[in-house]
Amino acid sequence: MREQLEYFPASDNSILVKFGDEIKKEINQEIQVMLHLLEKEAIAGVIEYIPSYTKLMIVYDPLTMDYDDLVAKLKELEDRMDTFSTPSTKIIEIPVMYGGEYGPDLEAVAKYNNLSTEEVIKIHSSRDYLIYMLGFTPGFPYLGGMSKKIATPRLKKPRKKVPAGSIGIAEQQTGIYPISSPGGWQIIARTPIKLFDPHRKVPFLLEAGAYLRFIPIRPEKFEWIEKKGGFKWGV
Amino acid sequence: MGSLIVNKPGLLTTVQDQGRYGYQRYGMPVAGAMDSYAFQIANLLVGNERSAPALELTLLGPEIIFEDSFRIAITGGELGAEINGKRIYSWSSVKINSGDRLTFKGAQQGCRAYLSVSGGIEVEEVMGSSSTYLRGQLGGYLGRSLKSGDSLKIVDTNKGDFSGIIKVPTEYLPEYKDKSQIRVVKGPQFNRFSQSEIDKFFNSKYLISTQSDRMGYRLEGARISHQQSSDIISEGISLGAIQIPGDGQPIIMMVDHQTTGGYTKIANVISVDIATLAQMKPSEEISFSMIDIKEAQSFYHQREAMIRELEQMINKIYLIYN
């Protein structure tokens, strides 16, 4: 039996819906179910949604609807959650070039974990990572599920500039820098795919609730995708 | 098509509208005008839609040459605007001629002013908005604040092509002076603070630190301690959220704030008081008082009613003279 959701105001134009207390897949999936219900319902006055690990924030226009109206509407949706089938899981494939200039810290990660670089690549690219949420910087995915075998502490001295598309490891987390920014993660690979392009029809490639799969590619392929504008790849 | 030329950029001059909504779930901050009341009124005064792109000026205004005749308005903080060396009123719109030069003497009251131009500033919309998001280097004019030599295009319109001043009646002017009492509602982690810490928060005066910008205001004053930890599992952040990080010094999230974060939030500034905060400068003092959500929303309704009344009054003037 699913736990009852908790509703509380975050401000005079936003509400938080709490789904649980721990970071786990099942809770995150429930948020996705609610999100899909809300999107289908398209409630007048609801402006946007911010899903996170255990909560869903809903931003609304108090001129259209007050707090109590919105909670009443959300409780109706909550009752319908169990009958609503979970949306099919989307897997987003991200081609990456491991090591070399694209992954300057790959060897350090291998050494730290007493592995070969090939083993690190195999471990990192052999599982799918749930995108729990996006935040921090535009398009930055909070991923779950990295193997402990390749966990590595952050760099002692952060880099002033990590190129966009860099894939890093920090402790037991792995992630992608969607835009170039300063950063202290151990960089093991890079993708030529632009995760974020404000001028594209679909500005962000990743979304919360989807899974991310890293596909190792060769340098020629990297360059080819880059030339194509870093959007479409594969066949 | 007319344009305006930036001779001197001022301290921080950016193109803003009402913000970029719909992408916070991907980590994209909303941005937009800090003082949304002054911003909307500036547009109404020149006959624009409320949300037309306008310039947000900060403390030291720019120097601008107009290359065509327009109607312009300046609202918000009093930055001492002059046309060709002659003082013009804030919260009013005037007709200016090709070649006219707009300068600013310096901030006399408040922190941010809005410059609207009849027709609106024409910039490419990025993700549905013309707002400049500085840290992301996108939106507005080339994703950055204005520089000397920039030339901004103005959308063609014949609106406002008549002489005379349109002035906002006094009862519609916000009181920026002595408005150091900021109203808040409970934040999502209000209950994680002890009653004595909550009392301390509401009975203390806080200084707006110099590390304050469009992203957030860092405050200096009484440290607020946590009962347990200062961290929570990262969750969505709302505009005006007051975070209490580990050092106990509050941070207020302003329009460029990050979309998610893991600090406890004791309170949240009410929507209409964001505009008041937008006009406060570093080293000024504020304190907080709590109201409930219903009251906060009724203030928002009142403000909207005022904007609509002004809109009707101004529209009548345009109907008669234009």
Coordinates of C-alpha atoms in Angstrom, one line a residue:
Chain A
M1 CA 0.0 0.0 0.0
R2 CA 1.3 3.4 -1.0
E3 CA 2.0 6.0 1.7
Q4 CA -0.3 9.0 1.7
L5 CA 1.2 12.1 0.2
E6 CA 1.9 15.2 2.2
Y7 CA 1.1 18.6 0.9
F8 CA 2.5 21.9 2.2
P9 CA 3.0 25.4 0.9
A10 CA 6.6 26.5 -0.1
S11 CA 5.6 30.1 -0.8
D12 CA 2.4 32.0 -1.8
N13 CA 2.6 30.6 -5.3
S14 CA 4.2 27.2 -5.0
I15 CA 3.4 23.9 -3.2
L16 CA 5.5 20.9 -2.3
V17 CA 4.1 17.4 -2.5
K18 CA 6.2 14.9 -0.5
F19 CA 6.3 11.3 -1.6
G20 CA 8.7 9.9 1.0
D21 CA 11.9 10.3 3.0
E22 CA 14.5 8.4 1.1
I23 CA 16.3 8.5 -2.2
K24 CA 14.9 5.4 -3.9
K25 CA 13.7 4.4 -7.3
E26 CA 10.2 3.5 -6.3
I27 CA 9.5 7.0 -4.7
N28 CA 10.9 8.7 -7.7
Q29 CA 8.7 6.6 -10.0
E30 CA 5.6 7.7 -8.0
I31 CA 6.6 11.4 -8.6
Q32 CA 6.7 10.6 -12.3
V33 CA 3.2 9.1 -12.2
M34 CA 1.8 12.2 -10.5
L35 CA 3.7 14.4 -13.0
H36 CA 2.2 12.6 -15.9
L37 CA -1.3 12.8 -14.4
L38 CA -0.8 16.5 -13.9
E39 CA 0.4 17.0 -17.4
K40 CA -2.6 15.1 -18.8
E41 CA -5.0 17.1 -16.5
A42 CA -3.4 20.5 -17.5
I43 CA -5.0 22.3 -14.5
A44 CA -5.7 26.0 -15.3
G45 CA -3.4 28.2 -13.2
V46 CA -0.6 25.7 -12.9
I47 CA 2.6 27.2 -14.3
E48 CA 5.3 24.6 -14.0
Y49 CA 6.6 21.6 -12.0
I50 CA 10.0 20.8 -10.4
P51 CA 10.4 17.1 -9.6
S52 CA 13.2 16.2 -7.2
Y53 CA 14.4 13.1 -5.3
T54 CA 11.4 12.8 -3.0
K55 CA 9.2 15.8 -3.7
L56 CA 7.3 17.5 -6.5
M57 CA 7.1 21.3 -6.5
I58 CA 4.2 22.9 -8.3
V59 CA 4.3 26.6 -9.2
Y60 CA 0.9 28.2 -9.7
D61 CA -0.8 31.5 -10.3
P62 CA -2.7 32.6 -7.2
L63 CA -4.8 34.8 -9.3
T64 CA -6.4 31.7 -10.9
M65 CA -6.5 29.4 -8.0
D66 CA -5.8 29.6 -4.2
Y67 CA -3.8 27.1 -2.1
D68 CA -6.8 25.1 -0.9
D69 CA -8.3 24.7 -4.4
L70 CA -5.0 23.3 -5.7
V71 CA -4.6 20.9 -2.8
A72 CA -8.2 19.6 -3.4
K73 CA -7.4 19.1 -7.0
L74 CA -4.1 17.3 -6.2
K75 CA -5.8 15.0 -3.7
E76 CA -8.3 13.9 -6.5
L77 CA -5.3 13.0 -8.6
E78 CA -3.6 11.2 -5.8
D79 CA -6.7 8.9 -5.6
R80 CA -6.3 8.1 -9.2
M81 CA -2.5 7.3 -9.0
D82 CA -3.0 3.6 -8.4
T83 CA -5.1 3.1 -11.5
F84 CA -2.8 5.0 -13.7
S85 CA -0.2 2.8 -15.3
T86 CA 3.4 3.9 -14.9
P87 CA 4.6 5.5 -18.1
S88 CA 7.0 3.3 -20.0
T89 CA 10.7 3.9 -19.0
K90 CA 12.7 5.8 -21.5
I91 CA 16.4 5.0 -22.0
I92 CA 18.5 7.8 -23.3
E93 CA 21.7 6.6 -25.0
I94 CA 24.7 8.9 -24.6
P95 CA 27.8 8.1 -26.8
V96 CA 31.0 8.8 -24.9
M97 CA 34.7 8.7 -25.6
Y98 CA 36.5 7.5 -22.5
G99 CA 40.1 8.5 -21.6
G100 CA 42.7 10.5 -23.3
E101 CA 42.1 14.2 -23.7
Y102 CA 38.4 13.6 -23.2
G103 CA 38.8 11.8 -19.9
P104 CA 42.0 13.1 -18.3
D105 CA 41.2 11.4 -14.9
L106 CA 40.4 8.0 -16.2
E107 CA 43.8 6.6 -15.2
A108 CA 43.6 8.1 -11.8
V109 CA 40.2 6.5 -11.2
A110 CA 41.5 3.2 -12.4
K111 CA 44.6 3.4 -10.1
Y112 CA 42.5 4.5 -7.1
N113 CA 40.3 1.5 -7.5
N114 CA 43.1 -1.0 -8.5
L115 CA 41.5 -1.6 -11.8
S116 CA 42.6 -1.3 -15.4
T117 CA 41.2 1.6 -17.5
E118 CA 39.3 -1.0 -19.6
E119 CA 37.7 -2.3 -16.4
V120 CA 36.6 1.1 -15.4
I121 CA 35.0 1.8 -18.8
K122 CA 33.3 -1.6 -18.7
I123 CA 31.9 -1.0 -15.2
H124 CA 30.8 2.6 -15.9
S125 CA 29.1 1.8 -19.3
S126 CA 27.5 -1.5 -18.3
R127 CA 24.5 -0.2 -16.4
D128 CA 21.7 2.2 -16.8
Y129 CA 21.5 5.2 -14.5
L130 CA 18.2 6.6 -13.3
I131 CA 17.9 10.4 -13.7
Y132 CA 16.4 11.3 -10.4
M133 CA 16.2 15.0 -11.1
L134 CA 17.8 17.9 -13.0
G135 CA 19.2 21.0 -11.3
F136 CA 22.4 22.7 -10.0
T137 CA 23.1 24.1 -13.5
P138 CA 20.8 24.0 -16.5
G139 CA 20.4 20.3 -17.6
F140 CA 22.7 18.8 -14.9
P141 CA 21.4 15.3 -14.1
Y142 CA 21.5 13.8 -10.6
L143 CA 22.1 10.1 -11.5
G144 CA 21.7 7.1 -9.3
G145 CA 23.1 3.6 -9.4
M146 CA 26.9 3.9 -10.0
S147 CA 28.9 0.9 -9.0
K148 CA 30.9 1.3 -5.7
K149 CA 33.8 -0.4 -7.5
I150 CA 34.7 2.9 -9.4
A151 CA 33.9 5.4 -6.6
T152 CA 36.6 8.0 -6.4
P153 CA 37.0 11.2 -4.3
R154 CA 36.8 14.6 -5.9
L155 CA 39.9 16.3 -7.2
K156 CA 41.9 18.0 -4.5
K157 CA 42.1 21.1 -6.7
P158 CA 39.0 21.7 -8.8
R159 CA 39.5 22.7 -12.4
K160 CA 38.7 26.2 -13.5
K161 CA 36.9 25.0 -16.5
V162 CA 35.5 21.6 -17.3
P163 CA 34.3 21.4 -21.0
A164 CA 30.6 20.8 -21.7
G165 CA 29.8 17.2 -22.1
S166 CA 32.4 16.0 -19.6
I167 CA 31.4 12.9 -17.6
G168 CA 32.8 12.8 -14.1
I169 CA 32.9 10.8 -10.9
A170 CA 32.6 12.2 -7.4
E171 CA 32.5 9.7 -4.6
Q172 CA 29.7 7.3 -5.5
Q173 CA 28.1 9.7 -8.0
T174 CA 28.5 10.1 -11.7
G175 CA 27.2 13.0 -13.8
I176 CA 27.6 15.0 -16.9
Y177 CA 28.5 18.7 -17.2
P178 CA 25.8 20.1 -19.6
I179 CA 27.6 23.4 -19.9
S180 CA 31.3 24.2 -19.3
S181 CA 31.8 25.3 -15.8
P182 CA 34.4 25.0 -13.0
G183 CA 34.3 21.6 -11.3
G184 CA 36.1 19.2 -9.1
W185 CA 34.8 15.8 -10.4
Q186 CA 37.2 13.2 -11.8
I187 CA 36.6 13.5 -15.6
I188 CA 36.7 10.1 -17.2
A189 CA 35.0 10.7 -20.6
R190 CA 33.2 13.2 -22.8
T191 CA 30.2 13.1 -25.0
P192 CA 29.9 15.1 -28.3
I193 CA 26.1 15.3 -27.7
K194 CA 24.9 18.6 -26.6
L195 CA 22.7 17.9 -23.6
F196 CA 21.6 21.5 -23.6
D197 CA 21.2 23.9 -26.5
P198 CA 18.9 26.9 -25.8
H199 CA 18.3 27.5 -29.5
R200 CA 17.1 24.0 -30.2
K201 CA 13.4 23.1 -30.4
V202 CA 14.1 20.6 -27.6
P203 CA 16.6 22.6 -25.5
F204 CA 17.2 19.7 -23.0
L205 CA 17.9 16.1 -23.9
L206 CA 17.6 14.6 -20.5
E207 CA 14.6 14.5 -18.2
A208 CA 13.9 13.2 -14.7
G209 CA 12.5 9.7 -14.6
A210 CA 14.4 8.5 -17.7
Y211 CA 17.4 6.2 -17.7
L212 CA 20.8 7.1 -19.1
R213 CA 23.1 4.6 -20.8
F214 CA 26.7 5.4 -21.7
I215 CA 27.8 3.9 -25.0
P216 CA 31.6 3.9 -25.6
I217 CA 32.6 5.2 -29.0
R218 CA 35.7 5.7 -31.0
P219 CA 37.3 9.1 -31.7
E220 CA 36.2 9.1 -35.4
K221 CA 32.6 8.7 -34.3
F222 CA 33.0 11.5 -31.7
E223 CA 34.2 13.9 -34.4
W224 CA 31.4 12.8 -36.8
I225 CA 28.7 13.5 -34.2
E226 CA 30.3 16.8 -33.3
K227 CA 30.2 17.8 -37.0
K228 CA 26.5 16.9 -37.2
G229 CA 25.9 19.5 -34.5
G230 CA 25.9 17.2 -31.5
F231 CA 22.2 16.2 -31.6
K232 CA 21.4 13.1 -33.7
W233 CA 23.7 10.1 -33.7
G234 CA 23.6 6.4 -34.4
V235 CA 22.1 5.1 -37.6
Chain B
M1 CA 13.3 50.6 -37.6
G2 CA 14.5 52.8 -34.8
S3 CA 17.1 51.8 -32.3
L4 CA 18.9 53.0 -29.2
I5 CA 22.6 53.2 -28.8
V6 CA 24.4 52.5 -25.6
N7 CA 27.1 55.2 -25.0
K8 CA 27.9 54.0 -21.5
P9 CA 26.6 50.8 -20.1
G10 CA 26.0 51.8 -16.4
L11 CA 26.7 49.4 -13.6
L12 CA 24.5 46.5 -14.8
T13 CA 22.0 47.0 -17.5
T14 CA 20.1 44.0 -18.9
V15 CA 17.1 43.3 -21.1
Q16 CA 14.4 41.6 -19.0
D17 CA 10.8 40.5 -19.3
Q18 CA 8.6 38.6 -16.8
G19 CA 10.9 35.6 -16.9
R20 CA 11.4 32.2 -18.5
Y21 CA 8.9 29.7 -17.2
G22 CA 8.5 26.1 -17.9
Y23 CA 12.1 25.0 -17.8
Q24 CA 12.8 25.0 -14.1
R25 CA 12.3 21.2 -14.1
Y26 CA 15.5 21.0 -16.3
G27 CA 17.4 23.3 -14.0
M28 CA 16.9 26.5 -15.8
P29 CA 16.3 29.6 -13.6
V30 CA 13.4 31.9 -14.4
A31 CA 15.3 35.3 -14.4
G32 CA 13.2 38.3 -15.4
A33 CA 12.6 41.7 -13.8
M34 CA 13.5 41.8 -10.1
D35 CA 10.8 44.5 -9.4
S36 CA 8.0 43.1 -11.5
Y37 CA 5.5 45.9 -10.4
A38 CA 7.8 48.7 -11.7
F39 CA 8.6 46.7 -14.8
Q40 CA 4.9 46.2 -15.7
I41 CA 4.0 49.8 -15.1
A42 CA 6.9 51.0 -17.2
N43 CA 5.5 49.1 -20.1
L44 CA 1.9 50.3 -19.6
L45 CA 3.1 53.9 -19.5
V46 CA 4.5 53.6 -23.1
G47 CA 1.5 51.7 -24.4
N48 CA 3.2 48.3 -24.5
E49 CA 1.9 44.9 -23.3
R50 CA 2.9 44.5 -19.7
S51 CA 5.5 41.9 -20.5
A52 CA 7.3 43.6 -23.4
P53 CA 11.1 43.4 -23.0
A54 CA 12.5 46.5 -21.2
L55 CA 15.9 47.4 -19.6
E56 CA 16.6 46.8 -16.0
L57 CA 19.1 49.4 -14.7
T58 CA 21.1 49.0 -11.5
L59 CA 22.2 51.9 -9.3
L60 CA 24.3 53.7 -12.0
G61 CA 22.2 54.0 -15.1
P62 CA 23.5 53.9 -18.6
E63 CA 24.0 56.7 -21.1
I64 CA 21.7 56.1 -24.1
I65 CA 21.2 58.0 -27.4
F66 CA 17.9 57.4 -29.2
E67 CA 18.1 57.2 -33.0
D68 CA 14.4 57.8 -33.6
S69 CA 11.5 59.4 -31.7
F70 CA 9.9 57.2 -29.1
R71 CA 7.9 57.4 -25.9
I72 CA 9.9 56.2 -23.0
A73 CA 9.1 55.6 -19.4
I74 CA 11.3 55.1 -16.3
T75 CA 10.0 53.5 -13.2
G76 CA 11.3 51.8 -10.0
G77 CA 14.1 53.2 -8.0
E78 CA 15.0 56.9 -8.4
L79 CA 18.3 56.9 -10.4
G80 CA 18.1 60.6 -11.4
A81 CA 17.2 60.4 -15.1
E82 CA 17.9 63.3 -17.4
I83 CA 17.1 63.9 -21.1
N84 CA 19.6 66.3 -22.7
G85 CA 20.6 67.4 -19.1
K86 CA 17.0 68.1 -18.1
R87 CA 15.6 66.1 -15.2
I88 CA 12.6 63.8 -16.0
Y89 CA 10.2 62.3 -13.6
S90 CA 10.2 58.7 -12.6
W91 CA 7.0 56.7 -12.9
S92 CA 6.0 58.7 -16.0
S93 CA 6.4 58.5 -19.7
V94 CA 7.6 61.3 -22.1
K95 CA 8.0 61.6 -25.8
I96 CA 11.7 61.9 -26.8
N97 CA 13.1 62.9 -30.2
S98 CA 15.8 61.4 -32.4
G99 CA 19.2 62.3 -31.1
D100 CA 18.1 62.8 -27.5
R101 CA 20.5 61.7 -24.9
L102 CA 19.4 59.9 -21.7
T103 CA 21.8 60.0 -18.7
F104 CA 21.5 59.3 -15.0
K105 CA 22.8 61.3 -12.1
G106 CA 23.0 58.4 -9.7
A107 CA 20.8 56.5 -7.3
Q108 CA 18.8 58.7 -4.9
Q109 CA 16.4 56.1 -3.7
G110 CA 16.0 52.4 -4.4
C111 CA 18.4 50.2 -6.5
R112 CA 16.8 49.2 -9.8
A113 CA 14.9 51.2 -12.4
Y114 CA 13.2 50.1 -15.6
L115 CA 13.4 51.8 -18.9
S116 CA 10.7 50.9 -21.4
V117 CA 10.4 52.1 -25.0
S118 CA 7.2 52.3 -27.0
G119 CA 7.1 49.1 -29.1
G120 CA 9.5 47.3 -26.8
I121 CA 13.1 46.2 -27.2
E122 CA 13.5 43.7 -30.0
V123 CA 15.8 40.8 -29.0
E124 CA 15.6 37.1 -30.1
E125 CA 13.5 35.1 -27.7
V126 CA 15.4 32.2 -26.1
M127 CA 13.2 29.4 -24.7
G128 CA 10.1 31.6 -24.8
S129 CA 11.5 34.7 -23.1
S130 CA 13.6 37.8 -23.7
S131 CA 15.1 37.8 -20.2
T132 CA 18.8 37.8 -19.7
Y133 CA 20.1 35.0 -17.6
L134 CA 23.6 36.2 -16.9
R135 CA 25.2 33.1 -15.4
G136 CA 23.9 31.0 -18.2
Q137 CA 24.9 33.6 -20.8
L138 CA 21.6 33.4 -22.6
G139 CA 18.6 35.5 -23.5
G140 CA 18.3 39.3 -23.6
Y141 CA 21.0 41.0 -25.7
L142 CA 23.5 38.3 -26.6
G143 CA 23.1 36.7 -23.1
R144 CA 25.0 39.5 -21.4
S145 CA 24.7 42.9 -19.8
L146 CA 24.9 45.9 -22.1
K147 CA 28.3 47.4 -23.2
S148 CA 29.3 50.6 -24.8
G149 CA 28.5 50.7 -28.5
D150 CA 25.6 48.2 -28.3
S151 CA 22.7 49.0 -30.6
L152 CA 19.3 47.7 -29.6
K153 CA 16.5 47.6 -32.1
I154 CA 13.1 48.9 -31.1
V155 CA 9.9 47.3 -32.4
D156 CA 8.1 49.7 -34.8
T157 CA 4.9 51.3 -33.4
N158 CA 3.1 54.6 -33.7
K159 CA 1.9 54.3 -30.1
G160 CA 2.7 57.2 -27.8
D161 CA 3.5 59.6 -30.6
F162 CA 2.1 62.7 -28.9
S163 CA 3.6 65.2 -26.6
G164 CA 2.8 65.5 -22.9
I165 CA 3.7 63.5 -19.8
I166 CA 1.7 60.5 -18.6
K167 CA 2.3 60.2 -14.8
V168 CA 1.3 57.4 -12.5
P169 CA -1.0 58.9 -9.7
T170 CA 0.7 59.0 -6.3
E171 CA -1.6 56.4 -4.8
Y172 CA -0.2 53.8 -7.2
L173 CA 3.4 54.4 -6.3
P174 CA 5.1 51.8 -4.1
E175 CA 6.7 53.2 -1.0
Y176 CA 10.3 52.1 -1.2
K177 CA 11.4 54.3 1.7
D178 CA 11.2 52.9 5.2
K179 CA 10.0 49.6 3.8
S180 CA 12.6 47.5 5.7
Q181 CA 9.9 45.2 7.1
I182 CA 9.7 42.3 4.7
R183 CA 6.7 40.0 5.0
V184 CA 7.1 36.3 4.7
V185 CA 5.1 33.1 5.0
K186 CA 6.4 29.9 6.6
G187 CA 9.0 28.1 4.7
P188 CA 8.8 24.3 3.9
Q189 CA 11.3 23.5 6.8
F190 CA 9.8 26.0 9.3
N191 CA 9.1 23.2 11.8
R192 CA 12.7 22.0 11.8
F193 CA 13.7 25.2 13.8
S194 CA 13.1 25.5 17.5
Q195 CA 10.8 28.2 18.8
S196 CA 13.7 30.2 20.2
E197 CA 15.5 30.2 16.9
I198 CA 12.3 31.2 15.1
D199 CA 11.8 34.1 17.5
K200 CA 15.4 35.1 17.0
F201 CA 14.9 35.2 13.2
F202 CA 11.8 37.4 13.5
N203 CA 13.2 39.7 16.2
S204 CA 16.6 40.4 14.5
K205 CA 17.7 43.0 12.0
Y206 CA 19.7 41.7 9.1
L207 CA 22.1 43.5 6.9
I208 CA 22.1 42.9 3.1
S209 CA 25.6 41.9 2.4
T210 CA 27.7 43.0 -0.5
Q211 CA 27.6 39.5 -1.8
S212 CA 24.0 40.0 -3.1
D213 CA 22.9 40.0 -6.7
R214 CA 20.0 38.9 -8.9
M215 CA 20.6 35.3 -7.8
G216 CA 20.3 35.9 -4.1
Y217 CA 20.7 38.2 -1.2
R218 CA 23.1 37.1 1.5
L219 CA 22.2 38.5 4.9
E220 CA 24.4 39.2 7.9
G221 CA 23.0 39.2 11.4
A222 CA 21.9 36.8 14.2
R223 CA 22.9 33.2 13.3
I224 CA 20.0 30.8 13.2
S225 CA 20.9 27.3 14.5
H226 CA 19.4 24.1 13.3
Q227 CA 18.0 21.4 15.6
Q228 CA 19.5 18.7 13.5
S229 CA 21.3 19.3 10.2
S230 CA 21.2 22.2 7.8
D231 CA 20.9 19.9 4.9
I232 CA 17.8 18.2 3.4
I233 CA 17.4 16.0 0.4
S234 CA 17.6 18.4 -2.6
E235 CA 14.1 19.8 -3.5
G236 CA 12.6 22.5 -5.7
I237 CA 13.3 26.1 -4.6
S238 CA 10.7 28.9 -4.9
L239 CA 11.4 32.6 -5.5
G240 CA 11.9 34.4 -2.2
A241 CA 12.9 31.3 -0.3
I242 CA 15.0 32.1 2.8
Q243 CA 17.6 29.4 3.2
I244 CA 19.5 28.8 6.4
P245 CA 22.8 27.1 5.5
G246 CA 25.3 25.6 7.9
D247 CA 26.8 28.9 9.0
G248 CA 23.3 30.1 10.1
Q249 CA 23.3 33.3 8.0
P250 CA 20.1 33.5 5.8
I251 CA 20.2 33.7 2.0
I252 CA 17.1 35.0 0.1
M253 CA 16.6 33.4 -3.3
M254 CA 16.0 36.1 -5.9
V255 CA 15.0 35.8 -9.6
D256 CA 18.2 34.1 -11.0
H257 CA 18.1 31.5 -8.2
Q258 CA 19.0 27.9 -8.8
T259 CA 16.0 25.7 -9.2
T260 CA 16.9 23.0 -6.7
G261 CA 18.9 22.9 -3.5
G262 CA 19.5 21.1 -0.3
Y263 CA 19.4 23.8 2.5
T264 CA 16.6 24.1 5.0
K265 CA 14.2 27.0 4.3
I266 CA 12.8 28.8 7.3
A267 CA 10.5 31.2 5.5
N268 CA 9.6 32.6 2.1
V269 CA 9.2 36.3 1.1
I270 CA 5.7 37.0 -0.2
S271 CA 5.4 37.7 -3.9
V272 CA 4.6 41.4 -3.6
D273 CA 7.6 42.1 -1.3
I274 CA 10.1 40.7 -3.8
A275 CA 9.7 44.1 -5.5
T276 CA 10.5 45.9 -2.2
L277 CA 13.6 43.7 -1.8
A278 CA 14.7 44.4 -5.4
Q279 CA 15.0 48.1 -4.4
M280 CA 17.2 47.5 -1.4
K281 CA 20.9 47.9 -1.6
P282 CA 23.8 46.1 0.1
S283 CA 24.4 47.4 3.7
E284 CA 20.7 48.3 4.1
E285 CA 18.9 46.6 7.0
I286 CA 15.8 44.5 6.9
S287 CA 13.7 42.5 9.3
F288 CA 10.9 39.9 8.8
S289 CA 7.3 39.6 9.9
M290 CA 5.1 36.6 9.3
I291 CA 1.7 36.5 7.6
D292 CA -0.3 33.5 6.4
I293 CA -0.7 32.3 2.8
K294 CA -4.2 33.7 2.4
E295 CA -3.1 37.2 3.4
A296 CA -0.1 36.9 1.1
Q297 CA -2.3 35.9 -1.8
S298 CA -4.8 38.7 -1.1
F299 CA -1.9 41.2 -1.3
Y300 CA -1.0 39.7 -4.7
H301 CA -4.7 40.1 -5.8
Q302 CA -4.6 43.7 -4.6
R303 CA -1.5 44.5 -6.6
E304 CA -2.9 42.9 -9.7
A305 CA -6.1 45.0 -9.3
M306 CA -3.9 48.2 -9.1
I307 CA -2.1 47.2 -12.3
R308 CA -5.4 46.6 -14.1
E309 CA -6.8 50.0 -12.9
L310 CA -3.7 51.7 -14.2
E311 CA -3.9 49.8 -17.4
Q312 CA -7.4 51.1 -18.0
M313 CA -6.5 54.7 -17.1
I314 CA -3.5 54.7 -19.4
N315 CA -5.4 52.9 -22.3
K316 CA -8.0 55.8 -22.2
I317 CA -5.2 58.3 -22.6
Y318 CA -3.9 56.4 -25.6
L319 CA -7.4 56.2 -27.1
I320 CA -7.8 59.9 -26.9
Y321 CA -4.4 61.1 -28.0
N322 CA -3.0 58.5 -30.3

